[in-house]
Short mmCIF file of C-alpha atoms and ligand atoms in Angstrom, two decimals:
data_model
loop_
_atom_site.label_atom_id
_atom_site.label_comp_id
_atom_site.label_asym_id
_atom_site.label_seq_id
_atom_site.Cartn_x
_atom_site.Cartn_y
_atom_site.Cartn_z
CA UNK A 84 4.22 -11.30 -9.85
CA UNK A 85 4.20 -12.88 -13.24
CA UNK A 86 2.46 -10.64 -16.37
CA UNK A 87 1.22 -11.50 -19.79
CA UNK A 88 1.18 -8.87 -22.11
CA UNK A 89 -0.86 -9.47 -25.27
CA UNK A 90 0.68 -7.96 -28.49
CA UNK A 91 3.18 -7.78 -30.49
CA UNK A 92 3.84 -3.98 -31.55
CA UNK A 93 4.84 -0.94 -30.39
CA UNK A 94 2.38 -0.31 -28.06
CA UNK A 95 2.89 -3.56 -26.20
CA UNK A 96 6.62 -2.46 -25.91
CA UNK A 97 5.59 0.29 -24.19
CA UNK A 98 3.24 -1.80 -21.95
CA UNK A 99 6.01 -4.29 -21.09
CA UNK A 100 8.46 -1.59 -20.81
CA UNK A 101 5.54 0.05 -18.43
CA UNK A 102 5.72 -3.14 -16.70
CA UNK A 103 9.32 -3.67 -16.16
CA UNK A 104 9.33 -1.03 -14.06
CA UNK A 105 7.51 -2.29 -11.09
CA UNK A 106 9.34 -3.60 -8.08
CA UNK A 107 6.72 -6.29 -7.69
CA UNK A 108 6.79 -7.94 -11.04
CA UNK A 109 9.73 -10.51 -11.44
CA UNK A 110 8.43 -11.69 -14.77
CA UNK A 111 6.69 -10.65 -18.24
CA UNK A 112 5.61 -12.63 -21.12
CA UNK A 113 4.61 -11.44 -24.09
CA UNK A 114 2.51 -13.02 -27.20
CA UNK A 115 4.10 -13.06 -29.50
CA UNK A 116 6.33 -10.03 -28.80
CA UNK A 117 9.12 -8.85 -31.50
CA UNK A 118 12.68 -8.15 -31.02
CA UNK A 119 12.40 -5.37 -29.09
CA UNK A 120 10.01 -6.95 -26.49
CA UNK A 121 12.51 -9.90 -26.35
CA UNK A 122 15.04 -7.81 -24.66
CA UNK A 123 12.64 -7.17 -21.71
CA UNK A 124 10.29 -10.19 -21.78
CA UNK A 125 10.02 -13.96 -22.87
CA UNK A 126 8.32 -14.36 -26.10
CA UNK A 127 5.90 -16.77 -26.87
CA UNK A 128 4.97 -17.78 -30.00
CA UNK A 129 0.71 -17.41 -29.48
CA UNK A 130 -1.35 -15.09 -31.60
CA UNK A 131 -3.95 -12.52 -29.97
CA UNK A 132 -7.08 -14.23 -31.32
CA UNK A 133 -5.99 -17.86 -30.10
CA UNK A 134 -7.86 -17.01 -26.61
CA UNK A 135 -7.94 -20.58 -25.77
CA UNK A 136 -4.40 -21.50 -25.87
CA UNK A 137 -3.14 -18.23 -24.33
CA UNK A 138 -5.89 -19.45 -21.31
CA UNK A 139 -4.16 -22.42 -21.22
CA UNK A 140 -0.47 -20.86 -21.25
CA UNK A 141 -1.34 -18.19 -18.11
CA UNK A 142 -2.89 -21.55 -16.27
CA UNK A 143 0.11 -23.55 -16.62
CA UNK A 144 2.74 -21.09 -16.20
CA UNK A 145 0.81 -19.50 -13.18
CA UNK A 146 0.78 -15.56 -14.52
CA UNK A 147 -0.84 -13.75 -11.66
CA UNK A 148 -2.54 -10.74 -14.48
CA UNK A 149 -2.31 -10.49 -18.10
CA UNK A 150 -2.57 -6.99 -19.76
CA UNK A 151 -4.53 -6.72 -23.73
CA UNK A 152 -2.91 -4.48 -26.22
CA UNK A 153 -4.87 -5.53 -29.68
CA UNK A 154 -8.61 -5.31 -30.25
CA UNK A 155 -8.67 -8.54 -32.48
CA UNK A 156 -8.12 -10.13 -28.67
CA UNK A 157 -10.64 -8.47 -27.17
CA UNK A 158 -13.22 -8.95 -29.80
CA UNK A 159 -12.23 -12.89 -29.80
CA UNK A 160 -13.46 -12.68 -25.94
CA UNK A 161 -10.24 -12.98 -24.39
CA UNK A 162 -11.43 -11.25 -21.32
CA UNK A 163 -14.48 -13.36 -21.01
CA UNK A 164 -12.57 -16.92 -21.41
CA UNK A 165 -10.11 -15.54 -18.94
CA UNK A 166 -12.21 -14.82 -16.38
CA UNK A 167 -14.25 -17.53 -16.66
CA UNK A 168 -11.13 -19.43 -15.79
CA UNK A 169 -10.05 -17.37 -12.63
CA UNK A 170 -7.91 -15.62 -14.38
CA UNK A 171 -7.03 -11.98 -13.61
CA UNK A 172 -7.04 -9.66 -17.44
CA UNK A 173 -7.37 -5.89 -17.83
CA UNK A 174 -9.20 -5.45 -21.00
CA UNK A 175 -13.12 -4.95 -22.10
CA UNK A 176 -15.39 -8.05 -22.31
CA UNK A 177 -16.68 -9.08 -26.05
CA UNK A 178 -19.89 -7.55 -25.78
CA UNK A 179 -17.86 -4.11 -24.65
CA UNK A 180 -15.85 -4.75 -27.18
CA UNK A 181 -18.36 -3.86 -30.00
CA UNK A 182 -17.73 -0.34 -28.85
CA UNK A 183 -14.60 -0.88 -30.87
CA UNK A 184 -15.35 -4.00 -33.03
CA UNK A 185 -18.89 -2.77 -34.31
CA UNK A 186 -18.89 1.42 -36.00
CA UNK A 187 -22.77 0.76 -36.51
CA UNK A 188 -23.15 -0.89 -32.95
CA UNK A 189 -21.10 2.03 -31.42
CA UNK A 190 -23.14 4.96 -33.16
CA UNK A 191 -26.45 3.40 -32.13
CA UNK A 192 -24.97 3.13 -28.68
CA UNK A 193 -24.17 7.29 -28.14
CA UNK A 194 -28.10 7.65 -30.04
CA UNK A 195 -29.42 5.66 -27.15
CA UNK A 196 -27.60 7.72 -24.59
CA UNK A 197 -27.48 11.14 -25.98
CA UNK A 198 -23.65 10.93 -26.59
CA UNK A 199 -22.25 13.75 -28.54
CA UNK A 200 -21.07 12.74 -32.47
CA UNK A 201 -22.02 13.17 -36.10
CA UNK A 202 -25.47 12.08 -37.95
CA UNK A 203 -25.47 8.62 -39.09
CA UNK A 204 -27.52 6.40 -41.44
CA UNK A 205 -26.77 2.42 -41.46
CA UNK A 206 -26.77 0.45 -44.85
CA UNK A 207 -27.03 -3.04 -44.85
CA UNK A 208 -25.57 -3.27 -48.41
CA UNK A 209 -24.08 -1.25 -51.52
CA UNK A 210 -26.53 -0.35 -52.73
CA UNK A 211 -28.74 0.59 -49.50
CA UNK A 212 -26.13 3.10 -48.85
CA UNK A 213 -25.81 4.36 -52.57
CA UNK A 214 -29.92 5.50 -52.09
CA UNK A 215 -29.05 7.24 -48.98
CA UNK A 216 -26.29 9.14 -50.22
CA UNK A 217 -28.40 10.17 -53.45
CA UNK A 218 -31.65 10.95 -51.10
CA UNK A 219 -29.54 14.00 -49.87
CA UNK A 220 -29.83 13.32 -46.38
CA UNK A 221 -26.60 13.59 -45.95
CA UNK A 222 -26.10 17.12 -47.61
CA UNK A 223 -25.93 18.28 -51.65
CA UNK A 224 -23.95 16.45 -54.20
CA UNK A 225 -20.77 18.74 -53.31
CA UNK A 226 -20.83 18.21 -49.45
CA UNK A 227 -18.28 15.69 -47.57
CA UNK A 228 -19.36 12.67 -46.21
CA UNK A 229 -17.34 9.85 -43.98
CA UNK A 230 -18.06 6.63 -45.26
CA UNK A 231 -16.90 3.60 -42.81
CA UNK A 232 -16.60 0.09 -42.86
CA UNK A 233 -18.87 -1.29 -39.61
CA UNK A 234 -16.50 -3.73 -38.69
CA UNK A 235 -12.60 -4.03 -37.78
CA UNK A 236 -9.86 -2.89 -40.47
CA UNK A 237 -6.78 -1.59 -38.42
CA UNK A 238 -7.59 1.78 -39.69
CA UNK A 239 -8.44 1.23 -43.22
CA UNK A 240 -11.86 1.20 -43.05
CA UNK A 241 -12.82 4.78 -43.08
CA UNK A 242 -12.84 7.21 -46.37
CA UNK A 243 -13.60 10.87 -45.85
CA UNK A 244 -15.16 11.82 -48.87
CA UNK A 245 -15.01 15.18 -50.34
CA UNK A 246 -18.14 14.99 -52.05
CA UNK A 247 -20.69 12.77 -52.97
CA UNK A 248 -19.13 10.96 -55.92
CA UNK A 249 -16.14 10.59 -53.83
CA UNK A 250 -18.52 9.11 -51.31
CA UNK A 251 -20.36 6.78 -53.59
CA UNK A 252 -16.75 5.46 -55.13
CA UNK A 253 -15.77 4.74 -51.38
CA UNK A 254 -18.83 3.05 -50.89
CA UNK A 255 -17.82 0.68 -54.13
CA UNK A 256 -14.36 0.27 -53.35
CA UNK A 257 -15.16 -1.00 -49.35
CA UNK A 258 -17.86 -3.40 -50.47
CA UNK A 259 -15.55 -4.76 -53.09
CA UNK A 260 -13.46 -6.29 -50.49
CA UNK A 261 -10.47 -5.03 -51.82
CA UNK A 262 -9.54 -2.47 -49.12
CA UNK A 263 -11.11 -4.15 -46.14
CA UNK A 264 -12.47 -7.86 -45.68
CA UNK A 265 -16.35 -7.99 -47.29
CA UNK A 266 -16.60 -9.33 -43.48
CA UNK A 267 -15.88 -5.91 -42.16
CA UNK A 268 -17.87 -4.03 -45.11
CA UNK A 269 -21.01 -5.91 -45.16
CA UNK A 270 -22.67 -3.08 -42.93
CA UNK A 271 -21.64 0.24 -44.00
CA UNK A 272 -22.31 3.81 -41.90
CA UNK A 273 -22.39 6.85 -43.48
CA UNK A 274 -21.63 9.57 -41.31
CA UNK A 275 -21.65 13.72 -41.41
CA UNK A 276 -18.18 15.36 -41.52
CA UNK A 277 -17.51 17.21 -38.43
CA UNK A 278 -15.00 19.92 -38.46
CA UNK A 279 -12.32 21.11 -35.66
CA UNK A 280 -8.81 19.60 -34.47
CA UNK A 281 -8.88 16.34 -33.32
CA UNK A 282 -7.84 14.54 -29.80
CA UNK A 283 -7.44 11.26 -28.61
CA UNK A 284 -8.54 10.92 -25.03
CA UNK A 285 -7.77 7.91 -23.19
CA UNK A 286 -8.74 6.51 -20.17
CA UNK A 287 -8.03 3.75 -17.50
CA UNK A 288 -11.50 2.52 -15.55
CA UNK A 289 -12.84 -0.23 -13.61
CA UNK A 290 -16.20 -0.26 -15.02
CA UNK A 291 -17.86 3.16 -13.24
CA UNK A 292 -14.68 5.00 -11.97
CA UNK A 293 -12.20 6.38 -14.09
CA UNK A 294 -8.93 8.13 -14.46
CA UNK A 295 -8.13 10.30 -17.78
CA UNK A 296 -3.97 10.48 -19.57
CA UNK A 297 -2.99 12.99 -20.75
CA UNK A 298 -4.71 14.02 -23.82
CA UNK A 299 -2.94 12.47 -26.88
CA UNK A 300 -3.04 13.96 -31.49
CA UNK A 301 -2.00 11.27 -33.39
CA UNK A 302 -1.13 12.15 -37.47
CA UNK A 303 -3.21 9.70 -39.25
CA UNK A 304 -1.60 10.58 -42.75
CA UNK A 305 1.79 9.38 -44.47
CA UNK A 306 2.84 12.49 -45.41
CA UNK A 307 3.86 15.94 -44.14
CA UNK A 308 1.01 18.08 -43.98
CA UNK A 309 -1.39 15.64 -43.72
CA UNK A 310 -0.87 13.95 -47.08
CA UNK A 311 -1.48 11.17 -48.87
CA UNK A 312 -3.30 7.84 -47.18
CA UNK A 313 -3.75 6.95 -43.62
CA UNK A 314 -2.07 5.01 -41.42
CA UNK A 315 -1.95 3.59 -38.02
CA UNK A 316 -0.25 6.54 -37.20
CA UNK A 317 2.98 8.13 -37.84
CA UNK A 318 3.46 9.70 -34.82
CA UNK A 319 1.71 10.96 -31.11
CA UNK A 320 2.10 14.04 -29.22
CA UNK A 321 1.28 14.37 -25.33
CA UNK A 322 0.53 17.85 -23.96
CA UNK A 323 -1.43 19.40 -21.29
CA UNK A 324 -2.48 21.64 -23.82
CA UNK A 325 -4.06 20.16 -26.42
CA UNK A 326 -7.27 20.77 -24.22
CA UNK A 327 -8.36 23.39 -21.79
CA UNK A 328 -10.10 22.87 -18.62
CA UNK A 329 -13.61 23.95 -19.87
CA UNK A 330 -13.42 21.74 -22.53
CA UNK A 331 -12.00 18.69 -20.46
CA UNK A 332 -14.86 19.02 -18.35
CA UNK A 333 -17.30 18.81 -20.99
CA UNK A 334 -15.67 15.98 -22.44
CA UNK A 335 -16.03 14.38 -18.93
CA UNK A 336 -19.71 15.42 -18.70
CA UNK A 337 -20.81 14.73 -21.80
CA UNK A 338 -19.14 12.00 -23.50
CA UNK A 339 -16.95 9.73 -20.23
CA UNK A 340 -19.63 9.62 -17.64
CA UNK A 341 -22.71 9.01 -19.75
CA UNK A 342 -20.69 6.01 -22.37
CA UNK A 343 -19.14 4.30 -18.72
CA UNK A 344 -22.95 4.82 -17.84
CA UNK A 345 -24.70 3.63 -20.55
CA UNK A 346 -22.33 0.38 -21.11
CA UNK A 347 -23.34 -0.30 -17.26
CA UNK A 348 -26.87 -0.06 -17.79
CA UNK A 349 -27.04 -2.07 -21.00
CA UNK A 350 -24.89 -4.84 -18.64
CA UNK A 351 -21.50 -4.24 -20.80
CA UNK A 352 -18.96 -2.45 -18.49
CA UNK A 353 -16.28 -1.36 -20.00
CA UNK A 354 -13.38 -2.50 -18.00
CA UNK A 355 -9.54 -2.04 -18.64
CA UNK A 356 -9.18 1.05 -21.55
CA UNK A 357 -11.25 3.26 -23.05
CA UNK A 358 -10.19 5.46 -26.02
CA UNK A 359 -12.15 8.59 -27.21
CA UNK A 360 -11.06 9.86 -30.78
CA UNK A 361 -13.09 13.44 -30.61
CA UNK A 362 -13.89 15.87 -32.99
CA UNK A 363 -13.56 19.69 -31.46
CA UNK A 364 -15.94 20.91 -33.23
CA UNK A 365 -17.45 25.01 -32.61
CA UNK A 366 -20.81 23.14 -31.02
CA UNK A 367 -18.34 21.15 -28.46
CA UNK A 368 -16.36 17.61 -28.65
CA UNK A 369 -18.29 14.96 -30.34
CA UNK A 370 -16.90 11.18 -30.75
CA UNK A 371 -15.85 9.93 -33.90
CA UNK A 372 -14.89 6.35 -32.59
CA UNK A 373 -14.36 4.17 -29.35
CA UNK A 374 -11.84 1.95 -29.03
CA UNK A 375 -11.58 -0.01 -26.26
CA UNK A 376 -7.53 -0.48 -25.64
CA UNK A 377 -4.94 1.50 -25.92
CA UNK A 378 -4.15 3.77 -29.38
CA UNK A 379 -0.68 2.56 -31.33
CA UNK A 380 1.00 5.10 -30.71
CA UNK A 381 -1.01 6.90 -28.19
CA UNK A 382 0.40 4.16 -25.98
CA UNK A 383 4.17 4.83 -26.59
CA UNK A 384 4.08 8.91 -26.25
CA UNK A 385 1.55 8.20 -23.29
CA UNK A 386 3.07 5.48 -20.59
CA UNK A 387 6.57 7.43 -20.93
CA UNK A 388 4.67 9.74 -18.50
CA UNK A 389 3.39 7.97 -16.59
CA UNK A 390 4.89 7.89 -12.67
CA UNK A 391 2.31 4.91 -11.27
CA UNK A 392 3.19 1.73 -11.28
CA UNK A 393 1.19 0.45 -14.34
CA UNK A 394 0.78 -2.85 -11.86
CA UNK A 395 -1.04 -1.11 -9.21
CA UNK A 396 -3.46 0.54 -11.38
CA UNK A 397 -4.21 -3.02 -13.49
CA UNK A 398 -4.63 -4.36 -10.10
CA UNK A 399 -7.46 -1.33 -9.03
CA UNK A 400 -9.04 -2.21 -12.72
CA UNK A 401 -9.47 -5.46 -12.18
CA UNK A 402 -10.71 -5.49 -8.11
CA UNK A 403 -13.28 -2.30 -9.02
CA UNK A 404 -11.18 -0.16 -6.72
CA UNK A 405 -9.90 2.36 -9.15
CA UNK A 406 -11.26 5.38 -7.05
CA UNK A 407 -8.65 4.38 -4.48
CA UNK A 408 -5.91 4.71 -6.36
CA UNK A 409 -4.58 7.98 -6.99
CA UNK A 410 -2.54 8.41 -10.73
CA UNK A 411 0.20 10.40 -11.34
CA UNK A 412 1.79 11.96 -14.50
CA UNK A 413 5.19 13.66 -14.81
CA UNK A 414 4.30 17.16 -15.88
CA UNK A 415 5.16 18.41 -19.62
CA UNK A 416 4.95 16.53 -22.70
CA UNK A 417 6.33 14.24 -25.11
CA UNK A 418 6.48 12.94 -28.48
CA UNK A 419 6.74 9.82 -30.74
CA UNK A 420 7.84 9.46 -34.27
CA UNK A 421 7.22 6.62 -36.09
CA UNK A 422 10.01 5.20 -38.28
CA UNK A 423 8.56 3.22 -40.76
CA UNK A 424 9.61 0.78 -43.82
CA UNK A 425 9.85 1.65 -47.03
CA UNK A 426 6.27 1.26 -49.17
CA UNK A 427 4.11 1.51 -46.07
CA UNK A 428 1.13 1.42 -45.85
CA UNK A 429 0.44 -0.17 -49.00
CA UNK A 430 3.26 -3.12 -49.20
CA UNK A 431 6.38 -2.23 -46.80
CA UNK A 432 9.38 -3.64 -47.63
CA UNK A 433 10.84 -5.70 -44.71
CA UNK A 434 14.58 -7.11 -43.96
CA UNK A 435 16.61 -4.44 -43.94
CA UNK A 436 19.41 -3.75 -41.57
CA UNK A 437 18.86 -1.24 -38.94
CA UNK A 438 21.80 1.45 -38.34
CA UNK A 439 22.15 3.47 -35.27
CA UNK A 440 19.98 2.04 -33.04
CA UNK A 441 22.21 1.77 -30.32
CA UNK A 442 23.78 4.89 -30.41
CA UNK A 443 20.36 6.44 -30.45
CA UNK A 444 18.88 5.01 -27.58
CA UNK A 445 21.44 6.44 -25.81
CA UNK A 446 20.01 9.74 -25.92
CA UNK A 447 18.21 11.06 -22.55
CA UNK A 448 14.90 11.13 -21.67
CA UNK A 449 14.28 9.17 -25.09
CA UNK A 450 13.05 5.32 -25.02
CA UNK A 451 12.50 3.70 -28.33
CA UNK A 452 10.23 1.04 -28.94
CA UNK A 453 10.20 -1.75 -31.59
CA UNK A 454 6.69 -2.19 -33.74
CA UNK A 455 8.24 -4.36 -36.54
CA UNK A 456 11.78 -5.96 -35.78
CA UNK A 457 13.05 -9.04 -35.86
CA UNK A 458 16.80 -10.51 -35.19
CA UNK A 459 18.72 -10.90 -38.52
CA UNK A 460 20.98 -14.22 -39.52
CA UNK A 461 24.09 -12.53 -38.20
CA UNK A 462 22.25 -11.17 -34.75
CA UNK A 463 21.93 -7.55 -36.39
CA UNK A 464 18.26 -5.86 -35.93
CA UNK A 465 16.24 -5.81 -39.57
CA UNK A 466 13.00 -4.27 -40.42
CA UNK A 467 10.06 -6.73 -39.76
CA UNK A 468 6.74 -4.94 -40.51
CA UNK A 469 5.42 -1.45 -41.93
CA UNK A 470 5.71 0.68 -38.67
CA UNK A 471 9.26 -0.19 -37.16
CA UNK A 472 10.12 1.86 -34.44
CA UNK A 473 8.56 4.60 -32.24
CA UNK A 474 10.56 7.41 -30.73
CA UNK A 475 9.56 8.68 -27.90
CA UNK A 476 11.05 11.44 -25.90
CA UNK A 477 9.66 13.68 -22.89
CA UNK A 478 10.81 16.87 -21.88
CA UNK A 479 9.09 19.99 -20.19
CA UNK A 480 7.48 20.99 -23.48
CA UNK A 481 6.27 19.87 -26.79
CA UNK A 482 8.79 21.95 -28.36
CA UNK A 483 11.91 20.54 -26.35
CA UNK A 484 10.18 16.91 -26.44
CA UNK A 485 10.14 17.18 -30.33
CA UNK A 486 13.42 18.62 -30.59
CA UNK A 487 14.81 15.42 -28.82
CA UNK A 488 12.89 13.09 -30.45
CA UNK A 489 14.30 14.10 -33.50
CA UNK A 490 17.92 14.59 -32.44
CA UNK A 491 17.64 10.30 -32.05
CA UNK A 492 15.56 10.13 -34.67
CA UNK A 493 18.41 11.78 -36.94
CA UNK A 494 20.57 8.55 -35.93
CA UNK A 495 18.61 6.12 -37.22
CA UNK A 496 18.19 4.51 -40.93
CA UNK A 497 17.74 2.03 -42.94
CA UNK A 498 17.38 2.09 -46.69
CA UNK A 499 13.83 3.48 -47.60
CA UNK A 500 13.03 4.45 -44.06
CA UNK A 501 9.91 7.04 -44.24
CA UNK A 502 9.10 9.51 -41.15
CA UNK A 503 6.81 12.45 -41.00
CA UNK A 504 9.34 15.78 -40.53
CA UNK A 505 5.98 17.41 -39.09
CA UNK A 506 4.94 15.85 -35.66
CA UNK A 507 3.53 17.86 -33.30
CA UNK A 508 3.59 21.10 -35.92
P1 AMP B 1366 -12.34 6.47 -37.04
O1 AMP B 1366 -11.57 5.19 -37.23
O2 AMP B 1366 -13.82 6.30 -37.05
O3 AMP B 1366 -11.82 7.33 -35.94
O4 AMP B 1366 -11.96 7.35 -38.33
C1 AMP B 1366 -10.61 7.55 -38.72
C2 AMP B 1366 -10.39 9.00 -39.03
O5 AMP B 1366 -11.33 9.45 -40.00
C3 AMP B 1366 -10.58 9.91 -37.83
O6 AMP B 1366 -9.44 10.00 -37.05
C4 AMP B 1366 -10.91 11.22 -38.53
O7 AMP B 1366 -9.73 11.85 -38.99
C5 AMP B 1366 -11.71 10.79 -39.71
N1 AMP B 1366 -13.16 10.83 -39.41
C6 AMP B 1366 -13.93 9.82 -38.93
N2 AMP B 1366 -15.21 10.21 -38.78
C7 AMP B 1366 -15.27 11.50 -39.18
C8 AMP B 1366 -16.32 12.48 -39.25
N3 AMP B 1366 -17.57 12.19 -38.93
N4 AMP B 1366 -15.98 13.70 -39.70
C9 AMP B 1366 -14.72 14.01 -40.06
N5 AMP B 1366 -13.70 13.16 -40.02
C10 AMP B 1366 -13.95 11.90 -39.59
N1 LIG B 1367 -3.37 5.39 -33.50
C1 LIG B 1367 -4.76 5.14 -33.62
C2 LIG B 1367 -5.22 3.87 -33.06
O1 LIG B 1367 -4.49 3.11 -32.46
O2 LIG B 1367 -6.40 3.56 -33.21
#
């Protein structure tokens, strides 16, 4: 079996890492990959949105399934151009896509089929949303309001306001193209602010079946204790805990079946991933976005646990026989810490030598995975992007999981290198 992995971060290490593990695949690709990837898979040098050529490269070099990490992909159609070649992909089609690629698309969506999440309004400019705000729909001038960009900005597109001059600066400051493309801002939604602890749920289905991971918390912030601005994430926690069984069924009830549902019905299966980011809120779990791949990095604190061969379930995804296969999870937990470069989010600093890399992967029951590396002049691993490596370690509990994810973590630097101490606290 020959695979193409998509993707060139952390995530997709863990995918290809996921991959490598099979007895049945002799070979993995990866576009474009990083340094990391390189040691488990041949690089090649195509970006995610070039659907066309990357069609052309899994026809000519006979890849027998290709696996999606990055939403730019699947929003370009991959999945559509693919299969209209013969080509075997796990990842949603462009018009499920807009689950992920479309906020105002996706809120609309859970209206039409009764799908658990906060109020919305949808402004089709500045100033539209300005006259909602200041009609008080949305609560007095001292209530919070989430103000999001409708379209894709790897994570940047969403302000929670604290009140509603907060909210009407946020409005400014996303139409003004500065923070996200106009592109992405031209639609804005103005949401309600839910209150509660927040889980990512993911799942792998073939359309109409479905099997849920274990329930992932990512830590959106920079800083310790939830400070300063967001990120893609600075680090993921596993646990069997982080929902109970009442509330997993209600989740399953209220928010998998009828979304899997309604996509069906409106002729938009989602195939491949589905992510839930949910709100546990006192009235129950309500949705605060879709995405329609894998989280980064959900993905590397996730596929450590899992026991299936990642090639037998892409293959289920892809035939419509998911209900067949039966998933298993090792039992416990883990976590990932995010090591990232010094000035992220805003401008990271790249090229800097990474120390005690070796020496920490070393450590058992830890696997680290490379977001932003590259190969230095004299062969030595250097920084390469904001998030540089994830740390991932499982153990029987969060506690023990967190306490060796640290231990490698403590082995690791470069100068300026920026963690959270507070993952999974
Ligand atoms: P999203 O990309 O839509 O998930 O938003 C990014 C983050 O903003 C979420 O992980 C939440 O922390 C926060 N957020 C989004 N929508 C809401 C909401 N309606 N109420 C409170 N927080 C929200
Ligand atoms: N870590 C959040 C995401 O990938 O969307």
């Amino acid at each position: 079996m020959r695979v193409l992995v998509v993707g060139s971060g952390g995530r997709e290490h863990a995918i290809v890492w996921s991959f490598s593990r099979s007895a049945e695949v002799d070979k993995i690709f990866c576009a474009k990959g990083n340094a990391g990837i390189a040691e488990l898979a041949e690089c090649i040098d195509i970006g995610p949105e070039d659907v066309m050529a990357l069609a052309d490269f899994a026809l000519e070099r006979s890849i027998d399934l290709t696996f999606v990490g990055p939403e730019n992909s699947l929003a370009a159609g991959i999945t559509d151009e693919f299969e209209s070649r013969g080509l075997k992909i796990v990842g949603a089609s462009k018009a499920a896509a807009q689950l992920e690629s479309s906020k105002a698309f996706a809120k609309d969506f859970m209206v039409r089929h009764s799908i658990p999440t906060a109020e919305h309004a949808v402004a089709d400019s500045p100033e539209e949303a300005a006259a909602i705000l200041n009609s008080g729909r949305f609560g007095s001038e001292s209530d919070p309001v989430v103000v999001k960009a409708d379209g894709l900005a790897a994570g940047k597109g969403v302000i929670v306001a604290g009140d509603r001059k907060e909210a009407l600066a946020a409005v400014e400051s996303l139409a003004s193209g500065k923070i996200v493309s106009a592109e992405a801002a031209e639609t804005i939604v103005l949401e309600k602010c839910l209150f509660g602890k927040e889980v990512s749920v993911i799942l792998f289905t073939d359309g109409e079946r479905f099997a849920l991971m274990p329930p992932a918390r990512d830590h959106k912030r920079i800083g310790d204790g939830d400070t300063g601005p967001n990120t893609g994430g600075m680090g993921v926690v596993t646990d069997p805990l982080l929902i109970d069984e009442d509330q997993r069924r209600e989740i399953i009830d209220k928010i998998v079946e009828p979304t899997l549902e309604g996509a069906r019905s409106e002729g938009s299966p989602v195939k491949g991933i589905l992510f839930l980011g949910l709100m546990m809120t006192d009235d129950g779990p309500k949705v605060l976005e879709y995405n329609v791949r894998f989280g980064d990095p959900e993905a590397e604190a996730i596929l450590v646990n899992l026991e299936t061969d990642i090639l037998e379930i892409s293959r289920a995804i892809v035939e419509g026989s998911l209900g067949e296969t039966i998933i298993q999870w090792k039992e416990g937990s883990s976590a990932c810490v995010i090591l990232a470069s010094e000035n992220y989010p805003s401008s990271p600093r790249t090229g800097d030598r990474i120390y005690g890399l070796e020496s920490a992967s070393k450590h058992e029951n830890v696997e680290i995975f490379h977001a932003g590396t590259s190969v230095g002049d004299d062969g030595e691993m250097v920084t390469a992007g904001g998030r540089v490596l994830a740390v991932t370690a499982i153990a029987s509990n969060l506690s023990n999981s967190l306490h060796r994810a640290y231990k490698a973590v403590n082995e690791i630097s470069w100068p300026g290198m920026q963690y959270r101490r507070d993952i999974g606290k």
